[in-house]
GROMACS .gro file of C-alpha atoms in nm:
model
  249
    1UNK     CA    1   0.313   2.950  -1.765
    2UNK     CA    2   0.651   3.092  -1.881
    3UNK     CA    3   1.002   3.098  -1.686
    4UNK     CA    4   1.171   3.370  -1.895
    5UNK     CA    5   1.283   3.166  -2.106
    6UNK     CA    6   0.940   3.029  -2.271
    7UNK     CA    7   0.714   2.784  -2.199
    8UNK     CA    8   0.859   2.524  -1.914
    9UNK     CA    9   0.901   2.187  -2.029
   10UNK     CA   10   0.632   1.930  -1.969
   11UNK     CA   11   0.587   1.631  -1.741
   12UNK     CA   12   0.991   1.478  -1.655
   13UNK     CA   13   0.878   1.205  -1.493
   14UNK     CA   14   0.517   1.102  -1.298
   15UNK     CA   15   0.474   0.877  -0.994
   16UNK     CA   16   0.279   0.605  -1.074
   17UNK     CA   17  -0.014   0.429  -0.860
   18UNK     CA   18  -0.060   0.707  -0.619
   19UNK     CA   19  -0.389   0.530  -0.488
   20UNK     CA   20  -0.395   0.172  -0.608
   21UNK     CA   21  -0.572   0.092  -0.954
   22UNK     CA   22  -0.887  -0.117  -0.911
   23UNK     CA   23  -0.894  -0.428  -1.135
   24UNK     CA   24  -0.962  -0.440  -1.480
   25UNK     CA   25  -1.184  -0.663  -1.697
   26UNK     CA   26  -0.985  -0.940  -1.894
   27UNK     CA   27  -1.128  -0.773  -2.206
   28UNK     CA   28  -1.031  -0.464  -2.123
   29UNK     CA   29  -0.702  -0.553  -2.018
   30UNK     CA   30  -0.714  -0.765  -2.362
   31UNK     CA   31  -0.760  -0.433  -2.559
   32UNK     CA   32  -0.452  -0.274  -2.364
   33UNK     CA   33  -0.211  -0.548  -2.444
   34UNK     CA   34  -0.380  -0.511  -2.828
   35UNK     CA   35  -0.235  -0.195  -2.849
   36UNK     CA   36   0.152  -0.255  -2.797
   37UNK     CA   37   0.347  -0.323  -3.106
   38UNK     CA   38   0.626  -0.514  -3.192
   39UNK     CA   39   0.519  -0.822  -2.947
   40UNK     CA   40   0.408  -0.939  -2.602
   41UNK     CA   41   0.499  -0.761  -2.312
   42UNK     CA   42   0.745  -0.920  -2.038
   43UNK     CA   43   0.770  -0.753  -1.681
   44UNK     CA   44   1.098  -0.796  -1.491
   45UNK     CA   45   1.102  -0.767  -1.136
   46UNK     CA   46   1.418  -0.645  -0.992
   47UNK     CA   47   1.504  -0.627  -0.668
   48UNK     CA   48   1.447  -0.737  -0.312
   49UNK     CA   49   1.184  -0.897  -0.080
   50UNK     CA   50   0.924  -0.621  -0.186
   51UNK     CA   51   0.861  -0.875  -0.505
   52UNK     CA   52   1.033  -1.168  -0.381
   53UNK     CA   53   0.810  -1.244  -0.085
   54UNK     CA   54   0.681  -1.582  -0.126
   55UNK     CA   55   0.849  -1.653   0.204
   56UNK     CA   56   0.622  -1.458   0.427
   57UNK     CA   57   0.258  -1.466   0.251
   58UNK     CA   58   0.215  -1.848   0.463
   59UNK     CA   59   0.145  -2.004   0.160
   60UNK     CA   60  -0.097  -1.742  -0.038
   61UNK     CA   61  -0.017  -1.552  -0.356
   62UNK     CA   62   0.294  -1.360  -0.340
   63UNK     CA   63   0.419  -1.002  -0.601
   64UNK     CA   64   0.450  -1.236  -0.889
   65UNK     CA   65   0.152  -1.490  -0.829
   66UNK     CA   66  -0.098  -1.170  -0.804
   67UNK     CA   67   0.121  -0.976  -1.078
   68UNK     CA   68   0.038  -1.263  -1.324
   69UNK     CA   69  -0.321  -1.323  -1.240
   70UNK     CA   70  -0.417  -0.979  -1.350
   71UNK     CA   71  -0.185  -0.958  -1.599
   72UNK     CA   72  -0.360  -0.920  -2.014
   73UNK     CA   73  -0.322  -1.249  -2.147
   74UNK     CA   74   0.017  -1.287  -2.362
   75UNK     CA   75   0.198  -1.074  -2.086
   76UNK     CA   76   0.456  -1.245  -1.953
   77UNK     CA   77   0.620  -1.170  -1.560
   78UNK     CA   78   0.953  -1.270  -1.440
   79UNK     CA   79   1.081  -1.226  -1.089
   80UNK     CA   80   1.476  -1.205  -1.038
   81UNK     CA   81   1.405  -1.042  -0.732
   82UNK     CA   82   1.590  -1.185  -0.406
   83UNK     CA   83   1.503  -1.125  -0.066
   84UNK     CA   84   1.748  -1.002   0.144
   85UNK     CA   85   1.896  -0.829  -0.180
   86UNK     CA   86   2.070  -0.467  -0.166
   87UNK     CA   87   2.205  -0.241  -0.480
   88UNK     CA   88   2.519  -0.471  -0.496
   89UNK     CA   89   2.276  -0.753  -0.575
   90UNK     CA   90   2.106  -0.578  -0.911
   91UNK     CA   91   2.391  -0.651  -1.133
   92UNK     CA   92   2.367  -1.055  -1.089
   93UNK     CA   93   2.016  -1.007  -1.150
   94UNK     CA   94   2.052  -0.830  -1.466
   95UNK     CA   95   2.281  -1.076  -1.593
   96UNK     CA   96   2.058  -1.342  -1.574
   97UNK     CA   97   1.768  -1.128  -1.751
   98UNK     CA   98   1.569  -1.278  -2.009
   99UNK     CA   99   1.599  -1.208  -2.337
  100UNK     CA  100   1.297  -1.137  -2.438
  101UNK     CA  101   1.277  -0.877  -2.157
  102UNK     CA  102   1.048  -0.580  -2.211
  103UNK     CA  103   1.027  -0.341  -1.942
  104UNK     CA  104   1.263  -0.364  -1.620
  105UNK     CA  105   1.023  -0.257  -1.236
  106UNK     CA  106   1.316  -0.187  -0.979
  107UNK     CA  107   1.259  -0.202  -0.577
  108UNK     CA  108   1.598  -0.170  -0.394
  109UNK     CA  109   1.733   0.049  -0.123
  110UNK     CA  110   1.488  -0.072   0.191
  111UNK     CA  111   1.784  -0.310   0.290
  112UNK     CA  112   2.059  -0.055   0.239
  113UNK     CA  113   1.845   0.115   0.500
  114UNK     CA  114   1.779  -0.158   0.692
  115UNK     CA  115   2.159  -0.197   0.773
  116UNK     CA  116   2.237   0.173   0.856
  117UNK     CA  117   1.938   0.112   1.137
  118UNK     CA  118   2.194   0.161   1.417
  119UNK     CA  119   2.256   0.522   1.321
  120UNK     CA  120   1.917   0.580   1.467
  121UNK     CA  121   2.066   0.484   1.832
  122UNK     CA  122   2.365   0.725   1.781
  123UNK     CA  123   2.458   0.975   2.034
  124UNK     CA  124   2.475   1.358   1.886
  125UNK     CA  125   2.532   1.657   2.039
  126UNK     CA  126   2.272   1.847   1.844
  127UNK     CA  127   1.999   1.765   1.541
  128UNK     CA  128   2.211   1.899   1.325
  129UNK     CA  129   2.481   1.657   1.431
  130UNK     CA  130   2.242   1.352   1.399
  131UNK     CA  131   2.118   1.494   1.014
  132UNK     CA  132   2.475   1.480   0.909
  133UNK     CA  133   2.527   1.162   1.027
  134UNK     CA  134   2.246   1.003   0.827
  135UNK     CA  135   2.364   1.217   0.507
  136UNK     CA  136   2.650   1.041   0.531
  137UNK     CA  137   2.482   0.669   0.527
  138UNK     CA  138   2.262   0.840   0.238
  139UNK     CA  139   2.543   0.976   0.039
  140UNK     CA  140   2.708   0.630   0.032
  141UNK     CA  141   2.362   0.454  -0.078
  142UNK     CA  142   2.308   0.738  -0.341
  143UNK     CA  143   2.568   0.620  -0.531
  144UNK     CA  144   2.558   0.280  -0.548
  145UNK     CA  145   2.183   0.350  -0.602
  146UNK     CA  146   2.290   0.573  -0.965
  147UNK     CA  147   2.493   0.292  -1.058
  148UNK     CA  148   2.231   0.064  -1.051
  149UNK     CA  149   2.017   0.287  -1.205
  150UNK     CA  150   2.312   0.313  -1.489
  151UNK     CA  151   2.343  -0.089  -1.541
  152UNK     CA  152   1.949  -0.123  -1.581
  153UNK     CA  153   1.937   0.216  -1.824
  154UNK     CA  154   2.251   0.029  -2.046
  155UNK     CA  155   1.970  -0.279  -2.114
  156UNK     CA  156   1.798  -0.019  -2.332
  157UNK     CA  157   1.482  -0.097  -2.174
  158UNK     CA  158   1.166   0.117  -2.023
  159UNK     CA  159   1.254   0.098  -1.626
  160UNK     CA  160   1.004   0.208  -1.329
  161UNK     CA  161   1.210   0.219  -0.970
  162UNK     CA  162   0.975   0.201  -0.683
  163UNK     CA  163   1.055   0.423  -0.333
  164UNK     CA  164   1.087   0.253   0.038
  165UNK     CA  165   0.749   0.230   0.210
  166UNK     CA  166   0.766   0.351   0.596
  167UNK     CA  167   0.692  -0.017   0.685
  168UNK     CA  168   0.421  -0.135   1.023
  169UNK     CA  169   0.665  -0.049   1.277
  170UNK     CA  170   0.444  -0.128   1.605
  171UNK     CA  171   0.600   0.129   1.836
  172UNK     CA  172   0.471   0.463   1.729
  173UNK     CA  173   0.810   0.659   1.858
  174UNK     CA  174   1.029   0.424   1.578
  175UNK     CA  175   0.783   0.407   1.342
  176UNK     CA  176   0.823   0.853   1.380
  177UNK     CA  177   1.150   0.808   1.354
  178UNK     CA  178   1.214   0.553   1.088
  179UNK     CA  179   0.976   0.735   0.872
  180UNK     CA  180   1.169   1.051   0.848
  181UNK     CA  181   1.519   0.867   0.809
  182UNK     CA  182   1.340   0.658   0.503
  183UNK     CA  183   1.219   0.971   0.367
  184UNK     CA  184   1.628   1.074   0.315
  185UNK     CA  185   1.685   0.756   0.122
  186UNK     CA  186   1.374   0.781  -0.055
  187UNK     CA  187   1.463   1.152  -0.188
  188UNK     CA  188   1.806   1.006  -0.313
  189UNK     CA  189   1.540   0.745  -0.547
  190UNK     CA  190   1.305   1.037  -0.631
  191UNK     CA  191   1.613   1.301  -0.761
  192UNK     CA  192   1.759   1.029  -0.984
  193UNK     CA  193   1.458   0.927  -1.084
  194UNK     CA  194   1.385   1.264  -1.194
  195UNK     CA  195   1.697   1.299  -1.343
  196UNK     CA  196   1.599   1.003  -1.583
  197UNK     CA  197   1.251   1.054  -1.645
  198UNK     CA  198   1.138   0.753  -1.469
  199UNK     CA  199   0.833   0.634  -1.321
  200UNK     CA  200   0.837   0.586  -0.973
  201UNK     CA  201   0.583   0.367  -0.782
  202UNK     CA  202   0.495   0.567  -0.440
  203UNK     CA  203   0.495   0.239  -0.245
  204UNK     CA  204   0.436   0.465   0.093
  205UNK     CA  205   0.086   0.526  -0.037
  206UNK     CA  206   0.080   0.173  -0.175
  207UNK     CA  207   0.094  -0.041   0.121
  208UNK     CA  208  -0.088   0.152   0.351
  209UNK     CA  209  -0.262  -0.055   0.594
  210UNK     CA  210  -0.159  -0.312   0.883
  211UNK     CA  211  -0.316  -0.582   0.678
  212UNK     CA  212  -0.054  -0.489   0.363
  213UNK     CA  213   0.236  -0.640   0.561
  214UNK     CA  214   0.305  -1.005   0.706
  215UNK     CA  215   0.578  -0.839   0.945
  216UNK     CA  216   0.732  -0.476   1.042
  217UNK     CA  217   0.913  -0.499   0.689
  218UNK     CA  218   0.772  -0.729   0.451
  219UNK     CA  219   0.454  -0.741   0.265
  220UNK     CA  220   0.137  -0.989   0.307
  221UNK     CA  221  -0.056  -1.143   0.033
  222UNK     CA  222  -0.333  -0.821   0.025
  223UNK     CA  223   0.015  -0.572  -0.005
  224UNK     CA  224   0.131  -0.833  -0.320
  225UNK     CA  225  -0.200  -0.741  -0.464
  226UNK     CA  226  -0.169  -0.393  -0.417
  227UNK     CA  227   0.201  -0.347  -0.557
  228UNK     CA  228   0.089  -0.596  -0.853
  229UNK     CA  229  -0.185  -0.406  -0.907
  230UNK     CA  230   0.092  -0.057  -0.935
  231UNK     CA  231   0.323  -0.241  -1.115
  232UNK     CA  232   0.077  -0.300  -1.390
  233UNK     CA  233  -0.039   0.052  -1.350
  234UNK     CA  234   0.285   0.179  -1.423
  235UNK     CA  235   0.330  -0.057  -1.748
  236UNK     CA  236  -0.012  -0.047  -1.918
  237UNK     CA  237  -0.017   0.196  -2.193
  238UNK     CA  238  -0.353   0.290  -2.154
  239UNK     CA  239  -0.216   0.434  -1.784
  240UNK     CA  240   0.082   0.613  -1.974
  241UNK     CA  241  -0.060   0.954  -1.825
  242UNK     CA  242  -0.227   0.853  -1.505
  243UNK     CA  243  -0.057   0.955  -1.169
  244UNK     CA  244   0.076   1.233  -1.018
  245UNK     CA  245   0.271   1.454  -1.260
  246UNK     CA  246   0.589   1.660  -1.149
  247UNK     CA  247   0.697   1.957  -1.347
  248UNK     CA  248   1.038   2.069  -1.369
  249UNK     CA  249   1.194   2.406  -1.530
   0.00000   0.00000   0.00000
């Protein structure tokens, strides 16, 4: 296809883990970690209660647990991840990375939501009215969200940011409403991710049954599974051009 001004370019960034990877032997897997140079691989999780939820999985395997079970052997995982973290938590995190670090998985920006959840009980006059409210809250968590992106770019390392899921909201009016309001934030990830050709992990088509989450917010044990299961999808070189592929001009 041409734009008028040649071919357009190929493939800025790809969103990884559209539908959930199924497991992999451990000589398979093997043969993928084989194939990286230059030493073993080391995943660091970044973020908020999306990895860091040990605290609601009553007592089974949480992000990490299930991220290093399927892990290839010699692959190393490392979760800075706090719950209850927003983008102003990210920088302690990277300070205390490791320094054998190898590739950087980012999930922020469902808390910064979280707190604007009043807006959604806001009087306005009109739609329009109520739209530029929440562009406001989005504006605000836009930036803060591209200087994040900035401080884990200056490590020099591969990074994959991960969107908000829509959550298991039991009311079916909020759970309308949240959705589209999440969606806002969740375009502010996908532009800058596109911006910096990085992979993004869909994680509304990730977790998305009841059983994936322990609460409204947070996942269960079977959702760990499922985002460990994307995160390695998204950092196994043998999935380098699986996913959904964006084109840009």
């Amino acid at each position: 296809m041409n734009d008028g001004k040649g071919r357009r370019r190929f493939l800025q960034y790809s969103i990884a883990a559209l539908a959930v990877p199924e497991p992999v032997s451990a000589a398979s897997r093997d043969a993928g970690a084989a194939s990286i140079a230059g030493g073993s691989p080391h995943l660091v999780l970044l973020g908020d209660s999306i990895f860091d939820n040990g605290a609601y999985t009553g007592g089974k395997p949480d992000v990490i647990a299930q991220l290093r079970k399927i892990l290839p052997q010699q692959w190393k995982a490392t979760l800075l991840a706090r719950d209850g973290a927003t983008t102003e938590g990210i920088p302690d995190q990277l300070a205390r990375l490791p320094a054998d670090a190898t590739h950087l998985i980012l999930s922020v920006g469902g808390n910064n939501a979280l707190m604007q959840q009043h807006l959604l009980q806001a009087r306005a006059a009109t739609v329009a009215e109520g739209l530029a409210v929440l562009a406001g809250a989005v504006s605000k968590f836009e930036a803060s969200y591209r200087q994040v992106i900035s401080a884990c770019l200056a490590r020099k390392l591969p990074l994959t940011v991960c969107t908000v899921y829509n959550g298991n909201f039991p009311e079916a009016d909020y759970r309308t409403v949240t959705t589209a309001a999440i969606a806002l934030f969740n375009d502010a990830i996908l532009r800058t991710a596109a911006e910096h050709r990085l992979k993004v992990i869909e994680l509304r088509l990730v977790c998305t049954r009841p059983e994936d989450y322990a609460n409204p917010i947070e996942p269960s044990s079977a959702g760990a599974a499922r985002i460990a299961r994307a995160i390695l999808a998204a950092t196994d070189p043998r999935a380098a051009q699986s996913g959904a592929q964006i084109f840009l001009s």
